[in-house]
Structures are given as C-alpha cells and as structure tokens.
Amino acid sequence: MANLVIVESPTKARTLTRILGNGTKVMSTKGHIMELSKDYPTREQRDKGWPVSGVNENFDPDWKPVYGSVKIINELKREAKSADQVYLASDPDREGEGISYHVLQILLESGISEEKIKRATFHEVTETAIKKSMEDAGKVNIPMVDAFIARRVLDRLVGFIVSKKLNSFLRLSRLSAGRVQSPTLSLVTDREDEINAFIPEEFWDINAVFSSNSERYQAKLFKLPGVSEKDFKINNEAEAKDIEEEIKSAKFNIESKKVTKRSSKPSAPYTTSSLQQDASSRLQMSPTNTMRNAQELFEGIDGQEGLITYMRTDSPTLSNESMKDIEYQIINSYGDKYFERRVYRARVANAQEAHEAIRPTSISRTPESIKNSLNKYQYKLYELIWNRTVASQMTNSLTEKTTLITSSANGEGGYKFKSEADKLVFDGFKKLIKSNEKYDELPDLTENQDVDLGEIEKEQKFTRGPGRYSQASLIKKMEEIGIGRPSTY
C-alpha cells in the first residue's frame, strides 16, 4: 500500500477515498480515540486533597483509550506499518490537532518512524486542496496540541469540580459546568434578574391620517406644543383624550419635507458565530442543527467533494482565488455595476483568523444546481452561505428616505406629526440578501401645503424590559466579551 490517510470522520473518509483513488487507503478514527482517565483519584491523592481523575498533581494528563476505540487503534497500527507514508488529516482546529497528536503517539509507540508520519491540513474537502495539503504536509502543531491539552485539563480541574458541587447542591445528576458554561450561565441569570426587576411604564401613541386631493398618508405624533421632542410623552388615557380633542380643532399643513439618500453595505462572509446567528433568525435552525449540517456540507454529500470550507472559524477573510471566482459570478450574472471588491477583517479583538471565512468551495456551484442532492436543511444552509459570500463582494444598496413633518403651527407652538417612507433606488447586494424592510412612497406634497385631518387613533403601550437571550443572541454576547471559541459555540 502506497499511502495511508487518517481522518476523524467516516463521512470525510468516504469523500477522500473517492478523491484520492484506490492507491491510497483512508481510515477514520471515528472521533477522539483517547480521553482523560475517569478513574477515581488514588487514595494517596485523595488524602492530599486532590479532587479529580485524569490529571495528577503536576498537571500531567493521564490518557486512556476511548471506550470502543481499541479495535480502531489496532487497525491503525496494522495499516500504518504496511504503508509507505502516513498522513494525519483530521480537522484543522485544536480538537483535530489533538486527534492527530494522539494517533501520532500511538504509531510512534508501535515502532513506526516519525519521518514516515506527516500532518496534512486543509480547509476545504476538494481535490485541489487535499492534494496540495499532502504535498505541503509537515509536522503536528505542538503549540496547538498544548492548547488542546490545557483546555481538557482545565475542564477537568474546574468543570468536574464545579459540576460535582452543582449536582450535589441541586440534588441532580449529569449537569455540566466549567470555564464556558459557568460565565455563560451567569449572563443568563443576570439577564433574568434584569427582567424580574423591570417595572413597565404606561405611555400612549397617537396616530392620525391626513389627506390632500384624495391622497392619504399616516403620521405619528412626536411633539407637543411648548414641549421639546426629547421630553415628549403621553402618560395616560386622560392626557391622550385631551390632546385628541385639541388636535381635532386644529388646522394642519406641511411644515417640512426632507429627502435623504442612504447607502447600505453588505455584511462580511460568515464566521461560525455569525452563521449560527443568521441561521437561527432566518432559518429557525438551532446552533446544534446548524453545525451538524455545516459539518455534512464540509465533508461532502454522498462521497462527493466538500461543498463549503471549514465551518469553525472566527475569520471573515476570503482567499484571492475565491474572490476572483465571486467577481466572475457577479459580473456574469448581474453585470459590472453590481460588483465591488471588498476585503474584510475580524472585529473581535482576540480573533485568531487561522482559517478563511465559511464559503462555498466552488462559487459556480449555485444552490439551485445541487438542490436535488441535499436535504432541505442542507440546502437552506448552503443557500444562506452562498448568498452571503457572493453578496459580500457586491455594491451598496441605495435607499431614498422621505420625511414629512405635518404641523398645526410652525415653530415650537404646534402639534407635530412625522411620516417616513423608504424607497429602494438601487438594490445592489440586496438582489441576493432579502430583508424585512418595507418600501413605500408618500404623496407628492410641498412645504406649506394645507392638508386635511382624518381619523385619529390612540394606542396604549408599555415600556418593554430586556428580553431573554435566544441561542443566537447569547452566542453573539459570548463572542463580544470573549467567552468561548467558535468550537464551543
């Protein structure tokens, strides 16, 4: 056998087998093959007050085979001995590096030469990327392995102890806490305290319909006579009724008409957290469901090459090659006026930017062209990623906003109503990214033109306190304050 490639996923193994051909054997570890020991601390350790298993007093980890992985380990050893070259090709993150490290240690202990074992990393499961990574294969990234081990040890030292106390306190079992769960739980409980402490306050809105030459428009009261706009508030129904009676007897005209233009930029390509947030709000997919389907798209469907790049990333950057493909796609599909080359950088202060943004591996592979090969969740997620990636290199949209101020008297002495309407002048990136924005037009009125007052509507409202976190908004908050990483979201 010429080469042996070892990956962590059976799905990825099938895809690589098809891409690399019969001359290369691809095997899967089926996830982690080693884990920290869960044996209880020795009596001597317990006497010293050492509280956890799997880590000794010198913080050295004690690794044991994952349950059921002994057979896999033996098969890996046997196949590696007969291979000319062994490539460790697990995912390019800390967990993947940890898997490769453990396979490396097992193979070295079985007598296989280190020169025979190489680490290959790729961020997309395509023939070009895989073969290039094997040509450029090097060694296991030990600093990343150290980070992987440190987190596992920290989870055991902190998470297991906190979880044990938590379960004892609540008289429950199997509750998990630790370096990510605990501060995140604090966010949730702090928000719940804010919600419970909030006292709603009553206020009233007044809307009116005005007309001129049979053209009607609706406006909202925003200023009272002798009261500044920032102090505007109608506190109760009695006040609202008094104001309504005064408005009925007033004469109104157009105090001002203002037309402004506003351009909107497209969002950056997806990172892990922004994909989870958008999938939650647009597709009603939970972060767990989003990542499961993203993993399937990354590894390839039915043995075909991967459809998206690696989905655990905090970087919004795109490769030069992919940007050229996007440029061609936009110009060919929509015309030159829709293309604008853009370069994005991470906004999160501690972003590693080790990978590209989440993007399709081939821009020419449109969602419609592969719809029949995907289930509905995979298709919706792929469409979301494809649209966002292409839109990130499109021109701004242009909106024209018209604001009418209808007043019973110019200056500070009158009742003033405001009407606003947005008109889409140029769609730009919004040709791909649909929004909930509503576009409308107001009647063509001029300043000082008299208008007639029609129906008046009073509406009781109450101030709203903070809402509970959704999974998406909680992930956004975690990212903002530096809790967790893309893999933990």
Coordinates of C-alpha atoms in Angstrom, one line a residue:
M1 CA 0.0 0.0 0.0
A2 CA 1.4 3.4 -1.0
N3 CA -0.2 5.9 1.4
L4 CA -2.5 5.8 4.4
V5 CA -4.6 8.9 5.3
I6 CA -6.2 9.1 8.7
V7 CA -9.1 11.3 9.3
E8 CA -11.6 11.6 12.2
S9 CA -14.9 11.3 10.3
P10 CA -16.3 8.3 8.4
T11 CA -18.0 10.7 6.0
K12 CA -14.8 12.5 5.3
A13 CA -13.1 9.2 4.8
R14 CA -15.5 8.2 2.1
T15 CA -15.1 11.5 0.3
L16 CA -11.3 11.3 0.4
T17 CA -11.3 7.7 -0.8
R18 CA -13.2 8.8 -3.9
I19 CA -10.9 11.9 -4.5
L20 CA -7.6 10.1 -3.9
G21 CA -8.4 6.9 -5.6
N22 CA -7.6 3.2 -4.9
G23 CA -3.8 3.9 -4.5
T24 CA -4.5 5.5 -1.1
K25 CA -6.3 3.9 1.9
V26 CA -8.3 6.3 4.0
M27 CA -9.2 5.3 7.6
S28 CA -11.4 7.1 10.2
T29 CA -10.7 7.3 14.0
K30 CA -14.5 8.0 14.4
G31 CA -13.7 11.0 16.6
H32 CA -11.3 11.1 19.5
I33 CA -9.5 7.8 20.3
M34 CA -8.0 8.9 23.6
E35 CA -9.6 10.7 26.6
L36 CA -8.6 11.7 30.1
S37 CA -8.9 8.9 32.5
K38 CA -12.1 8.8 34.6
D39 CA -10.6 6.5 37.2
Y40 CA -11.1 7.9 40.7
P41 CA -8.0 9.6 42.3
T42 CA -5.8 7.2 44.2
R43 CA -6.1 7.0 48.0
E44 CA -2.9 8.9 48.3
Q45 CA -4.2 11.7 46.0
R46 CA -7.4 11.9 47.9
D47 CA -5.6 12.1 51.2
K48 CA -3.7 15.1 49.8
G49 CA -7.0 16.7 48.8
W50 CA -6.5 16.1 45.0
P51 CA -10.1 16.1 43.8
V52 CA -10.2 14.9 40.2
S53 CA -9.1 12.0 38.0
G54 CA -7.2 12.1 34.7
V55 CA -4.7 14.8 35.9
N56 CA -2.0 14.4 38.6
E57 CA -0.6 16.9 41.0
N58 CA 1.9 18.0 38.3
F59 CA -1.0 18.7 35.9
D60 CA 0.2 15.8 33.7
P61 CA -2.8 14.3 31.8
D62 CA -3.5 10.6 32.0
W63 CA -4.8 9.5 28.6
K64 CA -6.8 6.3 28.2
P65 CA -8.4 4.8 25.0
V66 CA -12.0 6.0 24.4
Y67 CA -14.5 3.2 25.1
G68 CA -14.7 1.0 21.9
S69 CA -11.6 2.5 20.2
V70 CA -9.1 -0.3 21.0
K71 CA -10.1 -2.1 17.8
I72 CA -9.7 1.1 15.8
I73 CA -6.2 1.7 17.3
N74 CA -5.1 -1.8 16.5
E75 CA -6.3 -1.4 12.9
L76 CA -4.5 1.9 12.5
K77 CA -1.2 0.3 13.8
R78 CA -1.5 -2.6 11.4
E79 CA -2.3 -0.5 8.3
A80 CA 0.4 2.2 9.2
K81 CA 3.1 -0.4 9.3
S82 CA 2.5 -1.5 5.8
A83 CA 2.1 2.0 4.4
D84 CA 4.9 3.9 2.6
Q85 CA 3.6 7.2 4.0
V86 CA 1.1 8.1 6.7
Y87 CA -0.9 11.4 6.6
L88 CA -2.7 12.7 9.6
A89 CA -5.6 14.7 8.1
S90 CA -8.1 15.5 10.9
D91 CA -9.8 18.9 11.1
P92 CA -7.5 22.0 11.2
D93 CA -8.6 23.1 14.7
R94 CA -7.5 22.3 18.3
E95 CA -9.7 19.2 18.5
G96 CA -8.4 17.9 15.2
E97 CA -4.8 18.6 16.2
G98 CA -5.4 16.7 19.4
I99 CA -6.7 13.7 17.5
S100 CA -3.7 13.8 15.1
Y101 CA -1.3 14.1 18.1
H102 CA -2.8 11.0 19.8
V103 CA -2.6 9.0 16.6
L104 CA 1.0 10.1 16.2
Q105 CA 1.9 9.0 19.7
I106 CA 0.2 5.6 19.3
L107 CA 2.0 5.0 16.0
L108 CA 5.4 6.1 17.4
E109 CA 4.9 3.7 20.4
S110 CA 4.2 0.9 18.0
G111 CA 7.7 1.4 16.4
I112 CA 6.7 3.4 13.3
S113 CA 9.3 6.0 12.3
E114 CA 8.4 9.7 12.8
E115 CA 9.7 10.5 9.3
K116 CA 7.0 8.3 7.9
I117 CA 4.2 10.3 9.5
K118 CA 3.1 13.7 8.3
R119 CA 0.4 16.2 9.3
A120 CA -1.8 17.4 6.4
T121 CA -4.3 20.2 6.9
F122 CA -6.9 21.5 4.5
H123 CA -9.8 23.9 4.9
E124 CA -11.9 22.6 2.2
V125 CA -12.5 18.9 1.1
T126 CA -11.7 19.4 -2.6
E127 CA -9.3 17.5 -4.8
T128 CA -7.1 20.6 -5.2
A129 CA -6.9 21.4 -1.5
I130 CA -6.3 17.9 -0.4
K131 CA -3.5 17.1 -2.8
K132 CA -1.9 20.5 -2.1
S133 CA -2.0 19.8 1.6
M134 CA -0.4 16.4 1.2
E135 CA 2.4 18.0 -0.9
D136 CA 2.9 20.6 1.8
A137 CA 2.4 18.2 4.8
G138 CA 4.6 18.8 7.8
K139 CA 4.5 18.1 11.5
V140 CA 1.8 18.1 14.1
N141 CA 1.4 21.7 15.5
I142 CA 2.6 21.2 19.1
P143 CA 1.6 24.7 20.4
M144 CA -2.0 23.9 19.2
V145 CA -1.8 20.5 20.9
D146 CA -0.7 22.2 24.1
A147 CA -3.7 24.5 23.8
F148 CA -6.0 21.5 23.3
I149 CA -4.5 19.6 26.3
A150 CA -4.6 22.8 28.5
R151 CA -8.3 23.2 27.8
R152 CA -9.0 19.5 28.5
V153 CA -7.1 19.7 31.8
L154 CA -8.8 23.0 32.8
D155 CA -12.2 21.5 32.0
R156 CA -11.3 18.5 34.3
L157 CA -9.9 20.6 37.1
V158 CA -12.6 23.3 37.0
G159 CA -15.5 21.8 35.2
F160 CA -15.6 18.5 37.0
I161 CA -15.3 20.1 40.5
V162 CA -17.9 22.8 39.8
S163 CA -20.2 20.2 38.2
K164 CA -19.9 17.9 41.2
K165 CA -20.8 20.7 43.6
L166 CA -23.6 21.9 41.4
N167 CA -25.1 18.4 41.2
S168 CA -24.8 18.0 44.9
F169 CA -26.3 21.4 45.7
L170 CA -29.3 20.8 43.3
R171 CA -29.5 17.1 44.1
L172 CA -29.5 16.3 40.4
S173 CA -27.0 14.5 38.2
R174 CA -25.2 14.9 34.9
L175 CA -25.3 18.7 35.0
S176 CA -22.2 20.2 33.3
A177 CA -20.4 23.4 34.3
G178 CA -17.0 24.8 33.6
R179 CA -14.9 27.5 32.0
V180 CA -17.5 28.3 29.3
Q181 CA -20.8 27.1 30.9
S182 CA -20.4 28.9 34.2
P183 CA -19.8 32.5 32.9
T184 CA -22.5 31.9 30.2
L185 CA -24.9 30.8 32.9
S186 CA -24.1 34.0 34.8
L187 CA -25.1 36.0 31.7
V188 CA -28.4 34.2 31.6
T189 CA -29.2 34.7 35.3
D190 CA -28.1 38.3 35.3
R191 CA -30.5 39.0 32.4
E192 CA -33.2 37.1 34.3
D193 CA -32.6 39.4 37.3
E194 CA -32.9 42.4 35.0
I195 CA -36.2 41.1 33.6
N196 CA -37.6 40.5 37.1
A197 CA -36.6 43.9 38.3
F198 CA -38.1 45.8 35.4
I199 CA -41.3 47.8 36.1
P200 CA -43.2 48.6 32.9
E201 CA -44.4 52.2 32.4
E202 CA -47.5 53.2 30.6
F203 CA -47.5 55.6 27.6
W204 CA -49.7 56.4 24.7
D205 CA -49.2 56.8 21.0
I206 CA -51.4 59.0 18.8
N207 CA -51.5 58.4 15.0
A208 CA -53.5 60.4 12.5
V209 CA -54.5 60.1 8.8
F210 CA -54.0 63.2 6.7
S211 CA -55.1 63.8 3.1
S212 CA -54.8 66.2 0.2
N213 CA -56.5 65.9 -3.1
S214 CA -57.7 62.4 -2.2
E215 CA -54.2 61.2 -1.4
R216 CA -53.9 59.9 2.2
Y217 CA -50.9 59.2 4.4
Q218 CA -50.5 58.2 8.1
A219 CA -48.4 60.1 10.6
K220 CA -47.3 59.7 14.2
L221 CA -47.5 62.5 16.8
F222 CA -44.0 63.2 18.1
K223 CA -44.1 66.7 19.6
L224 CA -46.5 68.7 21.8
P225 CA -46.8 72.5 21.9
G226 CA -44.2 74.0 24.2
V227 CA -42.5 70.7 24.9
S228 CA -39.2 69.6 23.4
E229 CA -39.1 66.5 21.3
K230 CA -36.8 64.6 23.8
D231 CA -39.3 65.3 26.6
F232 CA -42.3 64.1 24.6
K233 CA -44.5 61.6 26.4
I234 CA -48.2 61.0 26.8
N235 CA -48.6 59.3 30.2
N236 CA -52.2 58.1 30.3
E237 CA -55.5 57.9 28.6
A238 CA -56.8 61.1 30.0
E239 CA -53.9 63.1 28.6
A240 CA -54.4 61.3 25.3
K241 CA -58.1 62.2 25.1
D242 CA -57.3 65.9 25.9
I243 CA -54.7 66.0 23.2
E244 CA -57.0 64.3 20.7
E245 CA -59.7 67.0 21.3
E246 CA -57.2 69.8 20.7
I247 CA -55.9 68.1 17.5
K248 CA -59.5 67.8 16.1
S249 CA -59.9 71.6 16.2
A250 CA -56.5 72.4 14.7
K251 CA -55.6 73.2 11.1
F252 CA -52.6 71.4 9.6
N253 CA -50.1 71.9 6.8
I254 CA -46.7 70.5 5.7
E255 CA -44.1 72.2 7.7
S256 CA -41.1 70.5 6.0
K257 CA -40.3 67.8 3.5
K258 CA -36.8 66.2 3.6
V259 CA -35.4 63.7 1.1
T260 CA -32.2 61.9 2.0
K261 CA -30.2 59.1 0.4
R262 CA -28.7 56.3 2.4
S263 CA -26.4 53.5 1.2
S264 CA -26.1 50.2 3.0
K265 CA -23.0 47.9 2.9
P266 CA -23.2 44.1 2.6
S267 CA -22.2 42.1 5.6
A268 CA -18.9 40.2 5.8
P269 CA -18.8 36.5 4.8
Y270 CA -19.8 34.1 7.6
T271 CA -17.8 33.2 10.7
T272 CA -19.0 30.4 13.0
S273 CA -20.9 32.7 15.3
S274 CA -22.5 34.9 12.5
L275 CA -23.6 31.8 10.6
Q276 CA -25.3 30.4 13.8
Q277 CA -27.0 33.8 14.5
D278 CA -28.3 34.2 10.9
A279 CA -29.4 30.5 10.6
S280 CA -31.3 31.0 13.9
S281 CA -33.1 34.2 12.8
R282 CA -33.6 33.4 9.1
L283 CA -34.0 29.6 9.1
Q284 CA -35.1 28.9 12.7
M285 CA -32.2 26.4 12.9
S286 CA -30.6 25.9 16.3
P287 CA -26.8 26.3 16.6
T288 CA -26.5 22.5 17.1
N289 CA -28.5 21.8 13.9
T290 CA -26.6 24.4 12.0
M291 CA -23.2 23.0 12.9
R292 CA -24.3 19.4 12.2
N293 CA -25.5 20.3 8.7
A294 CA -22.4 22.6 8.1
Q295 CA -20.2 19.6 9.0
E296 CA -22.0 17.5 6.4
L297 CA -21.6 20.2 3.8
F298 CA -17.9 20.5 4.7
E299 CA -17.2 16.7 4.5
G300 CA -19.2 16.2 1.3
I301 CA -22.5 14.6 0.4
D302 CA -22.7 11.0 -0.8
G303 CA -18.9 10.8 -1.2
Q304 CA -18.7 14.0 -3.4
E305 CA -16.2 16.7 -2.5
G306 CA -17.0 19.1 0.2
L307 CA -19.4 22.0 -0.6
I308 CA -18.1 24.6 2.0
T309 CA -14.9 25.5 3.6
Y310 CA -14.2 24.6 7.3
M311 CA -17.1 25.8 9.4
R312 CA -15.2 26.6 12.7
T313 CA -13.6 29.9 12.1
D314 CA -13.5 33.5 13.5
S315 CA -12.2 35.0 10.3
P316 CA -14.3 36.8 7.7
T317 CA -11.4 36.9 5.1
L318 CA -11.6 35.3 1.6
S319 CA -8.8 33.9 -0.5
N320 CA -7.7 35.8 -3.6
E321 CA -8.7 32.9 -5.7
S322 CA -12.2 32.7 -4.3
M323 CA -12.7 36.5 -4.8
K324 CA -11.8 36.2 -8.4
D325 CA -14.5 33.5 -8.8
I326 CA -17.0 35.6 -7.0
E327 CA -16.2 38.6 -9.3
Y328 CA -16.8 36.5 -12.3
Q329 CA -20.1 35.1 -10.9
I330 CA -21.4 38.6 -10.1
I331 CA -20.5 40.2 -13.4
N332 CA -21.7 37.3 -15.4
S333 CA -25.0 37.0 -13.6
Y334 CA -25.8 40.7 -12.7
G335 CA -23.5 43.0 -14.6
D336 CA -20.5 45.2 -13.8
K337 CA -22.5 47.7 -11.7
Y338 CA -23.2 45.1 -9.1
F339 CA -19.5 44.2 -8.3
E340 CA -17.3 45.9 -5.8
R341 CA -14.2 44.2 -4.4
R342 CA -14.1 44.2 -0.6
V343 CA -11.6 43.0 2.0
Y344 CA -12.9 42.1 5.4
R345 CA -11.1 41.9 8.8
A346 CA -12.3 40.4 12.1
R347 CA -13.9 42.8 14.5
V348 CA -13.4 40.6 17.5
A349 CA -10.2 41.7 19.4
N350 CA -8.9 38.2 20.1
A351 CA -9.8 36.6 16.8
Q352 CA -7.2 34.1 15.6
E353 CA -8.1 34.3 11.9
A354 CA -6.4 31.0 11.4
H355 CA -8.9 30.0 8.6
E356 CA -10.9 31.5 5.9
A357 CA -14.5 32.6 6.3
I358 CA -17.1 30.0 5.7
R359 CA -17.7 30.0 1.9
P360 CA -18.7 27.6 -0.9
T361 CA -15.7 25.6 -2.2
S362 CA -16.9 26.5 -5.7
I363 CA -18.9 29.7 -6.4
S364 CA -20.1 28.3 -9.7
R365 CA -21.9 25.6 -7.7
T366 CA -25.1 27.5 -7.2
P367 CA -27.7 26.4 -4.7
E368 CA -30.2 25.5 -7.4
S369 CA -27.7 23.4 -9.3
I370 CA -27.3 21.0 -6.3
K371 CA -30.7 21.3 -4.7
N372 CA -31.7 17.7 -5.6
S373 CA -28.6 16.3 -3.9
L374 CA -29.3 17.9 -0.5
N375 CA -32.0 17.6 2.2
K376 CA -34.0 20.7 3.0
Y377 CA -31.8 21.7 5.9
Q378 CA -28.5 21.3 4.0
Y379 CA -30.0 23.2 1.0
K380 CA -31.2 26.1 3.1
L381 CA -27.9 26.4 4.9
Y382 CA -25.9 26.1 1.7
E383 CA -28.1 28.8 0.0
L384 CA -27.6 31.1 3.0
I385 CA -23.8 30.6 2.8
W386 CA -23.6 31.0 -1.0
N387 CA -25.8 34.2 -1.0
R388 CA -23.8 35.8 1.9
T389 CA -20.5 35.0 0.3
V390 CA -21.4 36.4 -3.1
A391 CA -23.2 39.4 -1.7
S392 CA -20.1 40.3 0.3
Q393 CA -18.5 41.4 -3.0
M394 CA -21.5 43.3 -4.3
T395 CA -22.1 47.1 -4.4
N396 CA -24.0 49.0 -1.8
S397 CA -27.8 49.3 -1.9
L398 CA -29.2 52.8 -2.2
T399 CA -32.3 53.9 -0.4
E400 CA -34.2 57.2 -0.6
K401 CA -35.9 58.3 2.6
T402 CA -38.6 60.9 2.6
T403 CA -39.6 62.6 5.9
L404 CA -42.8 64.7 6.1
I405 CA -43.4 66.9 9.2
T406 CA -47.1 67.8 9.4
S407 CA -47.8 70.6 11.9
S408 CA -50.6 72.7 13.4
A409 CA -48.2 75.6 13.7
N410 CA -44.7 76.3 12.6
G411 CA -42.0 76.7 15.3
E412 CA -42.4 75.3 18.8
G413 CA -46.1 76.1 19.3
G414 CA -47.8 73.3 17.4
Y415 CA -48.6 69.7 17.4
K416 CA -46.2 67.9 15.0
F417 CA -46.6 64.6 13.3
K418 CA -43.9 62.7 11.4
S419 CA -44.3 60.4 8.4
E420 CA -41.4 58.4 6.9
A421 CA -41.2 56.3 3.8
D422 CA -38.2 54.4 2.2
K423 CA -37.9 53.9 -1.5
L424 CA -35.3 51.5 -2.9
V425 CA -33.4 53.3 -5.6
F426 CA -30.7 50.6 -6.3
D427 CA -30.8 47.1 -4.9
G428 CA -27.1 46.3 -5.0
F429 CA -26.3 43.4 -2.7
K430 CA -30.0 43.2 -1.7
K431 CA -30.6 41.4 -5.0
L432 CA -29.3 38.4 -3.1
I433 CA -29.9 39.2 0.5
K434 CA -33.6 39.6 1.2
S435 CA -34.6 41.7 4.2
N436 CA -37.8 42.5 6.0
E437 CA -37.6 46.2 5.1
K438 CA -40.7 47.7 3.7
Y439 CA -40.6 50.2 0.9
D440 CA -43.3 52.8 0.3
E441 CA -43.9 56.3 -1.0
L442 CA -45.6 59.3 0.5
P443 CA -47.9 61.6 -1.5
D444 CA -46.1 64.3 -3.6
L445 CA -46.7 67.2 -1.2
T446 CA -44.9 70.5 -0.9
E447 CA -43.9 72.7 2.1
N448 CA -46.7 75.0 3.5
Q449 CA -49.3 73.0 1.6
D450 CA -52.6 72.6 3.6
V451 CA -53.8 69.1 4.5
D452 CA -57.0 67.7 6.0
L453 CA -57.1 65.8 9.2
G454 CA -58.9 62.5 9.1
E455 CA -59.1 59.6 11.6
I456 CA -57.2 59.7 14.9
E457 CA -56.1 56.6 16.7
K458 CA -54.9 56.4 20.3
E459 CA -53.0 53.3 21.4
Q460 CA -52.0 52.3 24.9
K461 CA -48.5 50.9 25.3
F462 CA -46.0 49.9 28.0
T463 CA -42.2 50.2 28.0
R464 CA -40.6 46.8 27.4
G465 CA -37.8 45.4 29.5
P466 CA -34.9 43.4 28.3
G467 CA -35.8 40.1 26.6
R468 CA -34.3 36.7 27.4
Y469 CA -31.4 35.6 25.3
S470 CA -32.1 33.4 22.3
Q471 CA -29.4 30.9 21.5
A472 CA -28.2 33.2 18.7
S473 CA -28.1 36.4 20.8
L474 CA -26.4 34.5 23.6
I475 CA -23.6 33.4 21.2
K476 CA -23.3 37.0 20.0
K477 CA -22.9 38.2 23.6
M478 CA -20.3 35.5 24.4
E479 CA -18.3 36.5 21.3
E480 CA -18.4 40.2 22.3
I481 CA -17.0 39.6 25.7
G482 CA -14.6 36.8 24.8
I483 CA -16.2 33.7 26.3
G484 CA -15.5 30.5 24.4
R485 CA -14.3 30.0 20.8
P486 CA -16.1 29.0 17.6
S487 CA -15.8 25.3 18.5
T488 CA -17.6 25.9 21.9
Y489 CA -20.5 27.9 20.5

